[in-house]
Amino acid sequence: MSRQLADENAEARRWAARDLLNCPNCSTDLLLRLNEESDGSVREVILTTLTRVGDALAVAGLVTCLRSEDVALRNEAIEAMKQLPDEVAPIMQDLLHDESSDMRIFAVNILESLRHPQVEAWLCEVIAHDAHVNVCGAAVDLLSELGSPAALQPLLQLKERFPDDPYIQFAADLAITRLNED
């Protein structure tokens, strides 16, 4: 089956990616192929299979994709990780504290539809402690959509941390207004 992932025919690679779902330890082969696959439809099936497998290796491989220079692959990995709330939750703290601000923004993007009970708490932690204004901005935008009154105090503190940043002031005010309406 692994050899078929390298077949010249995209249809054969798609079928191989689908069929690997039932093979133990298939994540390694799928991730190797994902990093070199140029056909979008094959990549989609590989990502779907990785999501359905959802083992630790699949999640780790998706995290590696977040560091890729390939923007499409990064976005596809984010979408795949959103489908794995229980599998991604244990590594979310690491992602939100990554040394790369881009990785932290990607982590916030994953939270957008992760459907995990900790999402609001993670976002509040980001706006309370992250030093990078763009990471905080991404978190505020999301809190504006799915926050509760529990986010009000962290939002007020964020405004104090970045008093000269017009976007943070605007976004935090908008989020506070929305949260007060609920």
mmCIF file of N, CA, C and O in Angstrom, residues 32-133:
data_model
loop_
_atom_site.group_PDB
_atom_site.id
_atom_site.type_symbol
_atom_site.label_atom_id
_atom_site.label_comp_id
_atom_site.label_asym_id
_atom_site.label_seq_id
_atom_site.Cartn_x
_atom_site.Cartn_y
_atom_site.Cartn_z
ATOM 1 N N LEU A 32 4.846 11.241 5.282
ATOM 2 C CA LEU A 32 5.952 11.334 4.319
ATOM 3 C C LEU A 32 5.433 11.764 2.954
ATOM 4 O O LEU A 32 6.020 12.618 2.286
ATOM 5 N N ARG A 33 4.320 11.175 2.551
ATOM 6 C CA ARG A 33 3.753 11.518 1.244
ATOM 7 C C ARG A 33 3.181 12.943 1.245
ATOM 8 O O ARG A 33 3.323 13.683 0.266
ATOM 9 N N LEU A 34 2.563 13.328 2.328
ATOM 10 C CA LEU A 34 1.952 14.647 2.428
ATOM 11 C C LEU A 34 2.970 15.749 2.159
ATOM 12 O O LEU A 34 2.691 16.726 1.472
ATOM 13 N N ASN A 35 4.158 15.578 2.669
ATOM 14 C CA ASN A 35 5.187 16.612 2.525
ATOM 15 C C ASN A 35 5.697 16.771 1.108
ATOM 16 O O ASN A 35 6.312 17.781 0.787
ATOM 17 N N GLU A 36 5.436 15.784 0.253
ATOM 18 C CA GLU A 36 5.905 15.904 -1.135
ATOM 19 C C GLU A 36 4.776 15.886 -2.161
ATOM 20 O O GLU A 36 5.012 16.087 -3.341
ATOM 21 N N GLU A 37 3.551 15.694 -1.689
ATOM 22 C CA GLU A 37 2.410 15.590 -2.607
ATOM 23 C C GLU A 37 2.061 16.946 -3.208
ATOM 24 O O GLU A 37 1.879 17.929 -2.505
ATOM 25 N N SER A 38 1.947 16.983 -4.528
ATOM 26 C CA SER A 38 1.615 18.233 -5.212
ATOM 27 C C SER A 38 0.157 18.271 -5.677
ATOM 28 O O SER A 38 -0.371 19.346 -5.938
ATOM 29 N N ASP A 39 -0.491 17.133 -5.772
ATOM 30 C CA ASP A 39 -1.878 17.087 -6.223
ATOM 31 C C ASP A 39 -2.801 17.403 -5.048
ATOM 32 O O ASP A 39 -2.804 16.710 -4.030
ATOM 33 N N GLY A 40 -3.608 18.453 -5.200
ATOM 34 C CA GLY A 40 -4.484 18.893 -4.120
ATOM 35 C C GLY A 40 -5.493 17.856 -3.682
ATOM 36 O O GLY A 40 -5.784 17.720 -2.494
ATOM 37 N N SER A 41 -6.034 17.095 -4.622
ATOM 38 C CA SER A 41 -7.044 16.095 -4.256
ATOM 39 C C SER A 41 -6.427 14.938 -3.475
ATOM 40 O O SER A 41 -7.068 14.394 -2.572
ATOM 41 N N VAL A 42 -5.194 14.595 -3.805
ATOM 42 C CA VAL A 42 -4.510 13.536 -3.056
ATOM 43 C C VAL A 42 -4.177 14.046 -1.651
ATOM 44 O O VAL A 42 -4.378 13.343 -0.658
ATOM 45 N N ARG A 43 -3.712 15.287 -1.586
ATOM 46 C CA ARG A 43 -3.387 15.873 -0.285
ATOM 47 C C ARG A 43 -4.622 15.917 0.607
ATOM 48 O O ARG A 43 -4.543 15.627 1.800
ATOM 49 N N GLU A 44 -5.766 16.227 0.018
ATOM 50 C CA GLU A 44 -7.009 16.278 0.784
ATOM 51 C C GLU A 44 -7.349 14.907 1.367
ATOM 52 O O GLU A 44 -7.744 14.800 2.531
ATOM 53 N N VAL A 45 -7.185 13.867 0.581
ATOM 54 C CA VAL A 45 -7.485 12.517 1.076
ATOM 55 C C VAL A 45 -6.475 12.104 2.145
ATOM 56 O O VAL A 45 -6.847 11.499 3.153
ATOM 57 N N ILE A 46 -5.214 12.454 1.946
ATOM 58 C CA ILE A 46 -4.199 12.143 2.959
ATOM 59 C C ILE A 46 -4.568 12.825 4.282
ATOM 60 O O ILE A 46 -4.542 12.198 5.345
ATOM 61 N N LEU A 47 -4.934 14.092 4.218
ATOM 62 C CA LEU A 47 -5.303 14.823 5.433
ATOM 63 C C LEU A 47 -6.565 14.247 6.076
ATOM 64 O O LEU A 47 -6.645 14.138 7.300
ATOM 65 N N THR A 48 -7.530 13.853 5.264
ATOM 66 C CA THR A 48 -8.747 13.236 5.796
ATOM 67 C C THR A 48 -8.414 11.929 6.506
ATOM 68 O O THR A 48 -8.915 11.660 7.606
ATOM 69 N N THR A 49 -7.552 11.135 5.900
ATOM 70 C CA THR A 49 -7.166 9.863 6.522
ATOM 71 C C THR A 49 -6.399 10.113 7.814
ATOM 72 O O THR A 49 -6.659 9.462 8.831
ATOM 73 N N LEU A 50 -5.478 11.082 7.796
ATOM 74 C CA LEU A 50 -4.739 11.409 9.024
ATOM 75 C C LEU A 50 -5.692 11.861 10.126
ATOM 76 O O LEU A 50 -5.524 11.498 11.291
ATOM 77 N N THR A 51 -6.688 12.628 9.762
ATOM 78 C CA THR A 51 -7.670 13.108 10.734
ATOM 79 C C THR A 51 -8.480 11.944 11.296
ATOM 80 O O THR A 51 -8.750 11.887 12.494
ATOM 81 N N ARG A 52 -8.847 11.029 10.436
ATOM 82 C CA ARG A 52 -9.624 9.872 10.907
ATOM 83 C C ARG A 52 -8.782 8.949 11.775
ATOM 84 O O ARG A 52 -9.288 8.364 12.731
ATOM 85 N N VAL A 53 -7.489 8.824 11.462
ATOM 86 C CA VAL A 53 -6.589 8.015 12.299
ATOM 87 C C VAL A 53 -6.408 8.731 13.627
ATOM 88 O O VAL A 53 -6.569 8.143 14.691
ATOM 89 N N GLY A 54 -6.027 10.008 13.575
ATOM 90 C CA GLY A 54 -5.941 10.858 14.756
ATOM 91 C C GLY A 54 -4.996 10.411 15.846
ATOM 92 O O GLY A 54 -5.166 10.800 17.002
ATOM 93 N N ASP A 55 -3.988 9.628 15.513
ATOM 94 C CA ASP A 55 -3.048 9.203 16.547
ATOM 95 C C ASP A 55 -2.022 10.309 16.825
ATOM 96 O O ASP A 55 -2.002 11.352 16.156
ATOM 97 N N ALA A 56 -1.207 10.098 17.832
ATOM 98 C CA ALA A 56 -0.229 11.114 18.243
ATOM 99 C C ALA A 56 0.741 11.443 17.117
ATOM 100 O O ALA A 56 1.142 12.604 16.955
ATOM 101 N N LEU A 57 1.105 10.459 16.332
ATOM 102 C CA LEU A 57 2.017 10.691 15.215
ATOM 103 C C LEU A 57 1.366 11.577 14.153
ATOM 104 O O LEU A 57 2.012 12.483 13.608
ATOM 105 N N ALA A 58 0.094 11.353 13.880
ATOM 106 C CA ALA A 58 -0.624 12.193 12.910
ATOM 107 C C ALA A 58 -0.669 13.634 13.393
ATOM 108 O O ALA A 58 -0.406 14.567 12.622
ATOM 109 N N VAL A 59 -0.979 13.833 14.662
ATOM 110 C CA VAL A 59 -1.044 15.187 15.218
ATOM 111 C C VAL A 59 0.328 15.847 15.166
ATOM 112 O O VAL A 59 0.458 17.013 14.765
ATOM 113 N N ALA A 60 1.369 15.118 15.547
ATOM 114 C CA ALA A 60 2.726 15.679 15.506
ATOM 115 C C ALA A 60 3.117 16.051 14.074
ATOM 116 O O ALA A 60 3.754 17.086 13.842
ATOM 117 N N GLY A 61 2.730 15.223 13.118
ATOM 118 C CA GLY A 61 3.022 15.525 11.721
ATOM 119 C C GLY A 61 2.278 16.762 11.241
ATOM 120 O O GLY A 61 2.825 17.565 10.476
ATOM 121 N N LEU A 62 1.046 16.939 11.699
ATOM 122 C CA LEU A 62 0.284 18.132 11.335
ATOM 123 C C LEU A 62 0.923 19.386 11.936
ATOM 124 O O LEU A 62 0.974 20.437 11.293
ATOM 125 N N VAL A 63 1.441 19.266 13.144
ATOM 126 C CA VAL A 63 2.151 20.390 13.763
ATOM 127 C C VAL A 63 3.377 20.747 12.930
ATOM 128 O O VAL A 63 3.658 21.924 12.683
ATOM 129 N N THR A 64 4.086 19.739 12.455
ATOM 130 C CA THR A 64 5.250 19.983 11.593
ATOM 131 C C THR A 64 4.828 20.732 10.337
ATOM 132 O O THR A 64 5.538 21.629 9.869
ATOM 133 N N CYS A 65 3.665 20.394 9.798
ATOM 134 C CA CYS A 65 3.157 21.085 8.603
ATOM 135 C C CYS A 65 2.919 22.573 8.880
ATOM 136 O O CYS A 65 3.023 23.397 7.961
ATOM 137 N N LEU A 66 2.610 22.922 10.113
ATOM 138 C CA LEU A 66 2.404 24.329 10.454
ATOM 139 C C LEU A 66 3.675 25.152 10.265
ATOM 140 O O LEU A 66 3.615 26.360 10.093
ATOM 141 N N ARG A 67 4.814 24.483 10.294
ATOM 142 C CA ARG A 67 6.101 25.171 10.128
ATOM 143 C C ARG A 67 6.550 25.211 8.665
ATOM 144 O O ARG A 67 7.599 25.749 8.351
ATOM 145 N N SER A 68 5.753 24.658 7.786
ATOM 146 C CA SER A 68 6.088 24.590 6.369
ATOM 147 C C SER A 68 6.057 25.969 5.726
ATOM 148 O O SER A 68 5.303 26.852 6.138
ATOM 149 N N GLU A 69 6.852 26.150 4.693
ATOM 150 C CA GLU A 69 6.819 27.367 3.896
ATOM 151 C C GLU A 69 5.619 27.352 2.939
ATOM 152 O O GLU A 69 5.250 28.385 2.392
ATOM 153 N N ASP A 70 5.018 26.197 2.753
ATOM 154 C CA ASP A 70 3.871 26.019 1.861
ATOM 155 C C ASP A 70 2.607 26.510 2.581
ATOM 156 O O ASP A 70 2.085 25.844 3.475
ATOM 157 N N VAL A 71 2.128 27.676 2.189
ATOM 158 C CA VAL A 71 0.975 28.293 2.851
ATOM 159 C C VAL A 71 -0.252 27.398 2.769
ATOM 160 O O VAL A 71 -0.991 27.251 3.755
ATOM 161 N N ALA A 72 -0.492 26.808 1.621
ATOM 162 C CA ALA A 72 -1.664 25.933 1.471
ATOM 163 C C ALA A 72 -1.578 24.750 2.435
ATOM 164 O O ALA A 72 -2.578 24.403 3.081
ATOM 165 N N LEU A 73 -0.409 24.154 2.548
ATOM 166 C CA LEU A 73 -0.237 23.020 3.462
ATOM 167 C C LEU A 73 -0.461 23.457 4.908
ATOM 168 O O LEU A 73 -1.119 22.747 5.680
ATOM 169 N N ARG A 74 0.046 24.614 5.275
ATOM 170 C CA ARG A 74 -0.182 25.124 6.637
ATOM 171 C C ARG A 74 -1.677 25.282 6.903
ATOM 172 O O ARG A 74 -2.181 24.851 7.941
ATOM 173 N N ASN A 75 -2.387 25.899 5.968
ATOM 174 C CA ASN A 75 -3.827 26.107 6.147
ATOM 175 C C ASN A 75 -4.584 24.788 6.201
ATOM 176 O O ASN A 75 -5.532 24.635 6.980
ATOM 177 N N GLU A 76 -4.179 23.840 5.380
ATOM 178 C CA GLU A 76 -4.813 22.517 5.388
ATOM 179 C C GLU A 76 -4.562 21.818 6.724
ATOM 180 O O GLU A 76 -5.463 21.151 7.265
ATOM 181 N N ALA A 77 -3.358 21.961 7.259
ATOM 182 C CA ALA A 77 -3.042 21.348 8.552
ATOM 183 C C ALA A 77 -3.878 21.976 9.663
ATOM 184 O O ALA A 77 -4.379 21.271 10.550
ATOM 185 N N ILE A 78 -4.051 23.297 9.616
ATOM 186 C CA ILE A 78 -4.904 23.969 10.608
ATOM 187 C C ILE A 78 -6.316 23.412 10.550
ATOM 188 O O ILE A 78 -6.916 23.069 11.578
ATOM 189 N N GLU A 79 -6.862 23.301 9.341
ATOM 190 C CA GLU A 79 -8.231 22.776 9.191
ATOM 191 C C GLU A 79 -8.327 21.339 9.689
ATOM 192 O O GLU A 79 -9.320 20.960 10.319
ATOM 193 N N ALA A 80 -7.314 20.534 9.411
ATOM 194 C CA ALA A 80 -7.319 19.141 9.875
ATOM 195 C C ALA A 80 -7.267 19.084 11.401
ATOM 196 O O ALA A 80 -8.001 18.307 12.027
ATOM 197 N N MET A 81 -6.441 19.928 11.999
ATOM 198 C CA MET A 81 -6.299 19.911 13.456
ATOM 199 C C MET A 81 -7.579 20.368 14.155
ATOM 200 O O MET A 81 -7.869 19.921 15.267
ATOM 201 N N LYS A 82 -8.361 21.211 13.512
ATOM 202 C CA LYS A 82 -9.633 21.648 14.083
ATOM 203 C C LYS A 82 -10.595 20.478 14.252
ATOM 204 O O LYS A 82 -11.517 20.542 15.063
ATOM 205 N N GLN A 83 -10.377 19.425 13.480
ATOM 206 C CA GLN A 83 -11.250 18.249 13.540
ATOM 207 C C GLN A 83 -10.825 17.272 14.636
ATOM 208 O O GLN A 83 -11.464 16.231 14.819
ATOM 209 N N LEU A 84 -9.764 17.601 15.356
ATOM 210 C CA LEU A 84 -9.211 16.682 16.349
ATOM 211 C C LEU A 84 -9.134 17.318 17.741
ATOM 212 O O LEU A 84 -8.062 17.402 18.337
ATOM 213 N N PRO A 85 -10.256 17.767 18.299
ATOM 214 C CA PRO A 85 -10.180 18.507 19.567
ATOM 215 C C PRO A 85 -9.554 17.728 20.715
ATOM 216 O O PRO A 85 -8.725 18.277 21.446
ATOM 217 N N ASP A 86 -9.893 16.477 20.870
ATOM 218 C CA ASP A 86 -9.356 15.701 21.987
ATOM 219 C C ASP A 86 -7.886 15.356 21.784
ATOM 220 O O ASP A 86 -7.124 15.283 22.746
ATOM 221 N N GLU A 87 -7.505 15.166 20.542
ATOM 222 C CA GLU A 87 -6.119 14.805 20.248
ATOM 223 C C GLU A 87 -5.203 16.025 20.275
ATOM 224 O O GLU A 87 -4.025 15.913 20.626
ATOM 225 N N VAL A 88 -5.725 17.196 19.907
ATOM 226 C CA VAL A 88 -4.916 18.412 19.857
ATOM 227 C C VAL A 88 -4.840 19.093 21.229
ATOM 228 O O VAL A 88 -3.843 19.736 21.555
ATOM 229 N N ALA A 89 -5.870 18.941 22.038
ATOM 230 C CA ALA A 89 -5.914 19.614 23.347
ATOM 231 C C ALA A 89 -4.647 19.407 24.182
ATOM 232 O O ALA A 89 -4.132 20.376 24.747
ATOM 233 N N PRO A 90 -4.106 18.185 24.268
ATOM 234 C CA PRO A 90 -2.920 18.000 25.110
ATOM 235 C C PRO A 90 -1.683 18.788 24.646
ATOM 236 O O PRO A 90 -0.788 19.046 25.449
ATOM 237 N N ILE A 91 -1.639 19.166 23.375
ATOM 238 C CA ILE A 91 -0.462 19.897 22.898
ATOM 239 C C ILE A 91 -0.741 21.388 22.711
ATOM 240 O O ILE A 91 0.153 22.147 22.340
ATOM 241 N N MET A 92 -1.969 21.821 22.989
ATOM 242 C CA MET A 92 -2.326 23.216 22.742
ATOM 243 C C MET A 92 -1.485 24.171 23.574
ATOM 244 O O MET A 92 -1.071 25.223 23.079
ATOM 245 N N GLN A 93 -1.231 23.852 24.810
ATOM 246 C CA GLN A 93 -0.389 24.732 25.638
ATOM 247 C C GLN A 93 0.987 24.927 25.000
ATOM 248 O O GLN A 93 1.507 26.043 24.966
ATOM 249 N N ASP A 94 1.563 23.847 24.485
ATOM 250 C CA ASP A 94 2.868 23.965 23.823
ATOM 251 C C ASP A 94 2.774 24.858 22.587
ATOM 252 O O ASP A 94 3.660 25.680 22.345
ATOM 253 N N LEU A 95 1.714 24.695 21.802
ATOM 254 C CA LEU A 95 1.546 25.513 20.601
ATOM 255 C C LEU A 95 1.359 26.986 20.964
ATOM 256 O O LEU A 95 1.899 27.870 20.298
ATOM 257 N N LEU A 96 0.585 27.246 22.012
ATOM 258 C CA LEU A 96 0.326 28.630 22.415
ATOM 259 C C LEU A 96 1.527 29.298 23.076
ATOM 260 O O LEU A 96 1.538 30.517 23.257
ATOM 261 N N HIS A 97 2.517 28.502 23.421
ATOM 262 C CA HIS A 97 3.748 29.041 24.018
ATOM 263 C C HIS A 97 4.965 28.827 23.126
ATOM 264 O O HIS A 97 6.103 28.978 23.568
ATOM 265 N N ASP A 98 4.744 28.468 21.886
ATOM 266 C CA ASP A 98 5.840 28.258 20.944
ATOM 267 C C ASP A 98 6.660 29.537 20.818
ATOM 268 O O ASP A 98 6.131 30.647 20.953
ATOM 269 N N GLU A 99 7.940 29.402 20.555
ATOM 270 C CA GLU A 99 8.798 30.585 20.425
ATOM 271 C C GLU A 99 8.445 31.427 19.197
ATOM 272 O O GLU A 99 8.713 32.617 19.160
ATOM 273 N N SER A 100 7.809 30.824 18.227
ATOM 274 C CA SER A 100 7.419 31.535 17.009
ATOM 275 C C SER A 100 6.043 32.171 17.170
ATOM 276 O O SER A 100 5.056 31.472 17.453
ATOM 277 N N SER A 101 5.967 33.484 16.973
ATOM 278 C CA SER A 101 4.661 34.145 17.056
ATOM 279 C C SER A 101 3.726 33.629 15.966
ATOM 280 O O SER A 101 2.512 33.544 16.173
ATOM 281 N N ASP A 102 4.276 33.261 14.817
ATOM 282 C CA ASP A 102 3.436 32.691 13.759
ATOM 283 C C ASP A 102 2.779 31.396 14.228
ATOM 284 O O ASP A 102 1.580 31.180 13.990
ATOM 285 N N MET A 103 3.542 30.549 14.891
ATOM 286 C CA MET A 103 2.968 29.292 15.398
ATOM 287 C C MET A 103 1.885 29.576 16.434
ATOM 288 O O MET A 103 0.856 28.888 16.472
ATOM 289 N N ARG A 104 2.098 30.591 17.268
ATOM 290 C CA ARG A 104 1.080 30.925 18.267
ATOM 291 C C ARG A 104 -0.186 31.450 17.592
ATOM 292 O O ARG A 104 -1.293 31.132 18.023
ATOM 293 N N ILE A 105 -0.033 32.217 16.515
ATOM 294 C CA ILE A 105 -1.206 32.679 15.765
ATOM 295 C C ILE A 105 -1.911 31.495 15.116
ATOM 296 O O ILE A 105 -3.148 31.406 15.136
ATOM 297 N N PHE A 106 -1.146 30.561 14.561
ATOM 298 C CA PHE A 106 -1.755 29.360 13.978
ATOM 299 C C PHE A 106 -2.533 28.597 15.051
ATOM 300 O O PHE A 106 -3.616 28.067 14.794
ATOM 301 N N ALA A 107 -1.971 28.525 16.261
ATOM 302 C CA ALA A 107 -2.656 27.829 17.357
ATOM 303 C C ALA A 107 -3.990 28.507 17.665
ATOM 304 O O ALA A 107 -5.002 27.830 17.863
ATOM 305 N N VAL A 108 -3.999 29.835 17.688
ATOM 306 C CA VAL A 108 -5.259 30.559 17.905
ATOM 307 C C VAL A 108 -6.231 30.250 16.777
ATOM 308 O O VAL A 108 -7.428 30.027 17.011
ATOM 309 N N ASN A 109 -5.723 30.180 15.546
ATOM 310 C CA ASN A 109 -6.596 29.851 14.413
ATOM 311 C C ASN A 109 -7.207 28.459 14.565
ATOM 312 O O ASN A 109 -8.354 28.236 14.177
ATOM 313 N N ILE A 110 -6.456 27.532 15.113
ATOM 314 C CA ILE A 110 -6.970 26.179 15.352
ATOM 315 C C ILE A 110 -8.094 26.233 16.389
ATOM 316 O O ILE A 110 -9.107 25.546 16.263
ATOM 317 N N LEU A 111 -7.926 27.094 17.387
ATOM 318 C CA LEU A 111 -8.939 27.205 18.439
ATOM 319 C C LEU A 111 -10.282 27.684 17.910
ATOM 320 O O LEU A 111 -11.316 27.442 18.528
ATOM 321 N N GLU A 112 -10.259 28.354 16.756
ATOM 322 C CA GLU A 112 -11.473 28.944 16.203
ATOM 323 C C GLU A 112 -12.648 27.975 16.180
ATOM 324 O O GLU A 112 -13.769 28.332 16.498
ATOM 325 N N SER A 113 -12.406 26.745 15.799
ATOM 326 C CA SER A 113 -13.515 25.783 15.762
ATOM 327 C C SER A 113 -13.115 24.447 16.379
ATOM 328 O O SER A 113 -13.623 23.411 15.999
ATOM 329 N N LEU A 114 -12.240 24.516 17.367
ATOM 330 C CA LEU A 114 -11.764 23.281 17.993
ATOM 331 C C LEU A 114 -12.843 22.585 18.809
ATOM 332 O O LEU A 114 -12.793 21.397 19.014
ATOM 333 N N ARG A 115 -13.823 23.325 19.273
ATOM 334 C CA ARG A 115 -14.920 22.749 20.070
ATOM 335 C C ARG A 115 -14.386 21.975 21.278
ATOM 336 O O ARG A 115 -14.651 20.792 21.449
ATOM 337 N N HIS A 116 -13.612 22.666 22.079
ATOM 338 C CA HIS A 116 -13.062 22.079 23.296
ATOM 339 C C HIS A 116 -13.422 23.006 24.451
ATOM 340 O O HIS A 116 -13.401 24.230 24.294
ATOM 341 N N PRO A 117 -13.752 22.463 25.616
ATOM 342 C CA PRO A 117 -14.192 23.317 26.724
ATOM 343 C C PRO A 117 -13.135 24.307 27.222
ATOM 344 O O PRO A 117 -13.464 25.278 27.882
ATOM 345 N N GLN A 118 -11.884 24.105 26.898
ATOM 346 C CA GLN A 118 -10.810 24.984 27.370
ATOM 347 C C GLN A 118 -10.533 26.159 26.440
ATOM 348 O O GLN A 118 -9.683 26.994 26.746
ATOM 349 N N VAL A 119 -11.211 26.252 25.308
ATOM 350 C CA VAL A 119 -10.873 27.268 24.305
ATOM 351 C C VAL A 119 -10.865 28.672 24.905
ATOM 352 O O VAL A 119 -9.901 29.423 24.745
ATOM 353 N N GLU A 120 -11.916 29.045 25.608
ATOM 354 C CA GLU A 120 -11.961 30.398 26.171
ATOM 355 C C GLU A 120 -10.832 30.621 27.175
ATOM 356 O O GLU A 120 -10.191 31.674 27.173
ATOM 357 N N ALA A 121 -10.572 29.651 28.011
ATOM 358 C CA ALA A 121 -9.486 29.790 28.997
ATOM 359 C C ALA A 121 -8.140 29.950 28.299
ATOM 360 O O ALA A 121 -7.305 30.761 28.716
ATOM 361 N N TRP A 122 -7.913 29.177 27.245
ATOM 362 C CA TRP A 122 -6.657 29.312 26.508
ATOM 363 C C TRP A 122 -6.531 30.709 25.903
ATOM 364 O O TRP A 122 -5.481 31.335 25.953
ATOM 365 N N LEU A 123 -7.619 31.209 25.320
ATOM 366 C CA LEU A 123 -7.590 32.542 24.716
ATOM 367 C C LEU A 123 -7.361 33.625 25.768
ATOM 368 O O LEU A 123 -6.601 34.579 25.533
ATOM 369 N N CYS A 124 -7.987 33.486 26.915
ATOM 370 C CA CYS A 124 -7.776 34.463 27.989
ATOM 371 C C CYS A 124 -6.330 34.446 28.462
ATOM 372 O O CYS A 124 -5.753 35.496 28.760
ATOM 373 N N GLU A 125 -5.746 33.271 28.520
ATOM 374 C CA GLU A 125 -4.333 33.171 28.898
ATOM 375 C C GLU A 125 -3.452 33.875 27.872
ATOM 376 O O GLU A 125 -2.504 34.570 28.225
ATOM 377 N N VAL A 126 -3.769 33.696 26.602
ATOM 378 C CA VAL A 126 -2.996 34.353 25.544
ATOM 379 C C VAL A 126 -3.048 35.864 25.723
ATOM 380 O O VAL A 126 -2.006 36.539 25.733
ATOM 381 N N ILE A 127 -4.243 36.425 25.872
ATOM 382 C CA ILE A 127 -4.324 37.887 25.949
ATOM 383 C C ILE A 127 -3.771 38.424 27.270
ATOM 384 O O ILE A 127 -3.400 39.585 27.357
ATOM 385 N N ALA A 128 -3.694 37.571 28.272
ATOM 386 C CA ALA A 128 -3.139 38.006 29.551
ATOM 387 C C ALA A 128 -1.613 37.968 29.575
ATOM 388 O O ALA A 128 -0.995 38.743 30.302
ATOM 389 N N HIS A 129 -1.003 37.092 28.759
ATOM 390 C CA HIS A 129 0.436 36.880 28.918
ATOM 391 C C HIS A 129 1.281 37.017 27.660
ATOM 392 O O HIS A 129 2.485 37.248 27.762
ATOM 393 N N ASP A 130 0.715 36.829 26.491
ATOM 394 C CA ASP A 130 1.545 36.852 25.285
ATOM 395 C C ASP A 130 2.051 38.275 25.039
ATOM 396 O O ASP A 130 1.290 39.235 25.098
ATOM 397 N N ALA A 131 3.326 38.385 24.731
ATOM 398 C CA ALA A 131 3.945 39.700 24.528
ATOM 399 C C ALA A 131 3.779 40.222 23.102
ATOM 400 O O ALA A 131 4.020 41.397 22.845
ATOM 401 N N HIS A 132 3.369 39.371 22.183
ATOM 402 C CA HIS A 132 3.281 39.773 20.780
ATOM 403 C C HIS A 132 1.884 40.303 20.480
ATOM 404 O O HIS A 132 0.884 39.598 20.641
ATOM 405 N N VAL A 133 1.803 41.532 20.015
ATOM 406 C CA VAL A 133 0.527 42.192 19.792
ATOM 407 C C VAL A 133 -0.330 41.465 18.746
ATOM 408 O O VAL A 133 -1.562 41.409 18.882
#
